[in-house]
Amino acid sequence: MSVILETRGLTKNFGGLVAVDDVSFALQKGELLALIGPNGAGKSTCFNMLMGQLPPTSGEVYLDGDRITGLGPRQIWRLGVGRTFQITATYASMTVVENVQMALLSHNGEIFRVLPFAHRMYRDQALALLDMVGMAAQADRHCAVLAYGDLKRMELAIALAHEPKLLLMDEPTAGMAPRERVALMELTARIVAEQGVSVLFTEHDMDVVFGHAHRIMVLNRGALIAEGNAAEIRANPLVQEVYLGGGTVFGGAETTDA
Amino acid sequence: MEFFVAQILTGLANASSLFLVACGLSLIFGVTRIVNFAHGSLYMLGAYIGLTLMEALPGHFGFWGSILLAGIAVGLIGVVIEMLVLRPVYRAPELFQLVATFGVILVIQDLALLIWGPEDQLGPRAPGLRGVFRIMGEPIPKYDIVLLIITPFIALALWWMMTRTRLGVLVRAATQDREMVGALGVNQAWLFTGVFALGSALAGLGGALQLPKGGADLLMDFTILTPVFVVVVIGGMGSLPGAYLAAIIISVLNVFGVTYIPQSTLVLMFIVMIVVLMIRPYGLFGREEVAGEHGQVGEPEEPIKPASAKVRAIVAAGLAMLALLPLYGGNFALVLTTDILIFCLFAASLHFLLGLGGMVSFGHAAYYGGGAYVAALLVTWTETPMELAFLLAPLGAGLIAIVVGWVCLRLTGVYFAMLTLAFAQLLWSLVWQWQEVTGGDDGQVNIWPADWLNDNTVYFYFALIFSVGGILTLRHLAHSPFGYALRAARDSKRQAEATGIDTRRVQLLAFTFAGFMGGLAGALFVFSKGSVFPNELEIVRSFDALIVVFLGGVKTLAGGVVGAGFFKGVEDVLTRFEYWRLVMGLLIIFVVVVAPEGIVGSLRRAWRRFGPGHSQADTATEERRT
Ligand SMILES: Nc1ncnc2c1ncn2[C@@H]1O[C@H](COP(=O)(O)OP(=O)(O)OP(=O)(O)O)[C@@H](O)[C@H]1O
Ligand SMILES: [Mg+2]
């Protein structure tokens, strides 16, 4: 397997606070990699640096062997990276399908066209994407009235619109009912398997993490403290200590989302 | 050196009332997030009330007592305004409240005229402080020295109140985080009323305190408004030390400006503001604003769809009626309708920016007046044929817009709005003071259309084609990918950028195009009137458009045009009466209170509730939009 995403010594300081501290890891092609850690560990900050929303204080990011440190989110997206947000970012004044159409319009470089009617463009493709995440029935609803879990699924459809090779998902199942969570992760696993997309995701629900991730990394106070498969992570004393020193947390109880 | 010191002292004395008024505005904004346009009116009331009291109360005690009482009285007026006008609209879309405060301006203008008459009033001298002190040989009015000494004490007292008292703690908490106040178990409504009263009292105090220097007149509400906004923005919205420092900077600068470069005093202030905001986008002591705090908050806008066949038919019928106007309307109707059409285009161009783009511009007159001046100057100085000047005008306005937009788009929210205002004022002061080229106050005259257009009926058709064409173009743009991208940038910059949309470029293009369309309206205007004066670039003109867009409904596609048509028509009827401002102000306040979503928005809601097909909950979203 080859490496699709790699970071070397990724660090972010906010004033005196070291939010991400010398993080180095590699994501293989076709891998479903989880990044876990308690609230405030620096997971989202890490994502923001990978996607170019935040410039790192130091360290490098490589995509497919090319250095992408310092590129903006637009450029990184064009290189084939999609992401979803911990707090959903959607176009509240549009319908569900229009939200997805926007990404398709952008992907096809038609953002600056002024003559055609946008709501007719790439509609079928958008509907197919929505169908994939199980949202086809709600395609023409106003996205502002959706339940939070549905918004998350819509965001996934948006992130998949340009057929990315790498998907970054920040707490994809936050705000969903347990059954929905499992369904969404199964869907993600299927996409990974079928389309060869590589996924890096953060999650607080340990069921989801241990059930689906191929590999798990644990972040604490900005630093990576452990890495391995589910069994290794469960057995790791450092990780147990971080999660309040007991096996209980891993027994299926879930931490609430931030 | 002596002269230098004297200048600084005069500047410091002038800073006094500027600081008080700015401080009040800043306080109100910090807590309630209301941009109170009526603040200058409260200042004016303070002056008039103070004057009346001083006539009645003699001596030292009478003079200083009157100033205090004027402050208290204006504070009470503030309470009335807050409770009657603002309280009902706190939940309305953000910035909608400023429309209400604009209504208050009009009402107060006419009330002041009714009560105190149209003549400018001279302020009385402060008893015992009639002469001058000699400082290093330079004469400085005694009153100036007193002002200059007491202002730091007032500032300290306010500062003490903000940092050491419970009210202060609450105010600061609310400035930082409005939700927190609720969590502290404080009645938010009363906190807002209290703060509004305090802010108003400070404005009143400022007005009364400057009486011996400036007296009272009916224009002082707008005269003070601009420097006050500049001070508040430079200092940082909501910051007290910022307001103090900025008031001093602006006042001292102004005194020096008058002495050394009298031609450019007006320009100076805005240049300082622009420079400060370029370096510190949130003012000297301001705090970064939370994204979306001022753009799209409250209920999200509904999805849009192109008009249905039925609506198109109705609009086409309406346009046909309009096109036949020369057959059944007189000359007067033709001229009036031409005016309305031009204004509708102007409003539609702002609505495009404001509604679809979420970019609140307080200075849209820059492009309207700018377009008019471009055409007029071309005709005057290069004898450009009218047709060519008419086409170049919107291009000129677009050019202005691209520059202004490029600078302003670094900022967001209220700072963006203020910077657009600053640029509009900059342009206005340029036109006003660069007399040799622009004619200054005398404007540009004899700018008539080409011979084939020099007839009211023909020009009506000309205006009809360009206005309606422009409005339909703007409307179509809303449905195009570009219009969608513009809404995307407004709704979620984060998502848009993460899916490859260059939001800054999209917004800059939209800003430019809105300027272009504003310029087209300006060009139509100048050739319909044959002249243009600096007032087409004034704040008032920008506000006109802003008000009708809000009153029509920001979150609807037709809002701008409907609002413009309605209010221009009403204005035409009302201006025939003496106290039309009073009626217009009350009408604006009325619309704001009963129809917080604007005319179109509220009609749509009513239609949903009472019209056909209201039973299903979801029809609401599926229905076609106006
Ligand atoms: N823009 C910022 N400025 C200052 N500090 C920040 C900023 N963004 C994040 N932080 C801080 O950096 C640390 C890491 O935050 P981050 O959001 O990355 O954590 P997280 O692991 O995603 O947590 P959660 O599970 O709650 O989402 C936190 O202490 C946070 O307060
Ligand atoms: Mg996070």
mmCIF file of C-alpha atoms in Angstrom, chain B residues 18 22 25-26 223-237 242-243 245-251 253 265-277 282-284 415 418-419 421-423 425-426 539:
data_model
loop_
_atom_site.group_PDB
_atom_site.id
_atom_site.type_symbol
_atom_site.label_atom_id
_atom_site.label_comp_id
_atom_site.label_asym_id
_atom_site.label_seq_id
_atom_site.Cartn_x
_atom_site.Cartn_y
_atom_site.Cartn_z
ATOM 1 C CA LEU B 18 -17.720 64.337 20.328
ATOM 2 C CA ALA B 22 -19.566 58.659 20.440
ATOM 3 C CA LEU B 25 -23.331 55.266 20.464
ATOM 4 C CA SER B 26 -20.574 52.802 21.183
ATOM 5 C CA THR B 223 -23.490 67.028 10.960
ATOM 6 C CA ILE B 224 -22.451 65.165 14.086
ATOM 7 C CA LEU B 225 -23.444 61.723 12.853
ATOM 8 C CA THR B 226 -20.550 61.262 10.469
ATOM 9 C CA PRO B 227 -17.717 62.231 12.833
ATOM 10 C CA VAL B 228 -19.356 60.230 15.584
ATOM 11 C CA PHE B 229 -19.461 57.118 13.462
ATOM 12 C CA VAL B 230 -15.890 57.720 12.423
ATOM 13 C CA VAL B 231 -14.824 58.056 16.052
ATOM 14 C CA VAL B 232 -16.662 54.949 17.143
ATOM 15 C CA VAL B 233 -15.267 52.899 14.303
ATOM 16 C CA ILE B 234 -11.707 54.129 14.724
ATOM 17 C CA GLY B 235 -11.874 53.516 18.458
ATOM 18 C CA GLY B 236 -13.478 50.114 18.018
ATOM 19 C CA MET B 237 -17.209 49.545 18.390
ATOM 20 C CA GLY B 242 -11.115 53.733 22.075
ATOM 21 C CA ALA B 243 -13.846 56.334 21.715
ATOM 22 C CA LEU B 245 -8.671 58.387 22.001
ATOM 23 C CA ALA B 246 -10.366 58.525 18.611
ATOM 24 C CA ALA B 247 -12.375 61.627 19.562
ATOM 25 C CA ILE B 248 -9.147 63.379 20.445
ATOM 26 C CA ILE B 249 -7.385 62.243 17.286
ATOM 27 C CA ILE B 250 -10.228 63.384 15.052
ATOM 28 C CA SER B 251 -10.783 66.709 16.826
ATOM 29 C CA LEU B 253 -6.661 66.618 13.364
ATOM 30 C CA THR B 265 -10.867 69.033 6.086
ATOM 31 C CA LEU B 266 -13.791 66.798 5.221
ATOM 32 C CA VAL B 267 -11.622 64.300 3.411
ATOM 33 C CA LEU B 268 -9.078 64.067 6.186
ATOM 34 C CA MET B 269 -11.285 62.333 8.706
ATOM 35 C CA PHE B 270 -12.189 59.552 6.302
ATOM 36 C CA ILE B 271 -8.649 59.015 5.214
ATOM 37 C CA VAL B 272 -7.671 58.529 8.834
ATOM 38 C CA MET B 273 -10.506 56.068 9.285
ATOM 39 C CA ILE B 274 -9.582 54.113 6.201
ATOM 40 C CA VAL B 275 -5.938 53.968 7.222
ATOM 41 C CA VAL B 276 -6.776 52.824 10.738
ATOM 42 C CA LEU B 277 -9.110 50.122 9.503
ATOM 43 C CA TYR B 282 -11.647 46.254 14.182
ATOM 44 C CA GLY B 283 -10.574 49.722 15.237
ATOM 45 C CA LEU B 284 -7.920 50.666 17.758
ATOM 46 C CA TYR B 415 -16.885 47.496 10.048
ATOM 47 C CA MET B 418 -18.747 51.679 8.046
ATOM 48 C CA LEU B 419 -15.866 51.500 5.641
ATOM 49 C CA LEU B 421 -19.772 54.657 4.286
ATOM 50 C CA ALA B 422 -16.348 56.217 4.733
ATOM 51 C CA PHE B 423 -15.555 55.782 1.053
ATOM 52 C CA GLN B 425 -18.216 60.234 2.278
ATOM 53 C CA LEU B 426 -14.726 60.521 0.886
ATOM 54 C CA ILE B 539 -25.298 59.594 3.369
#
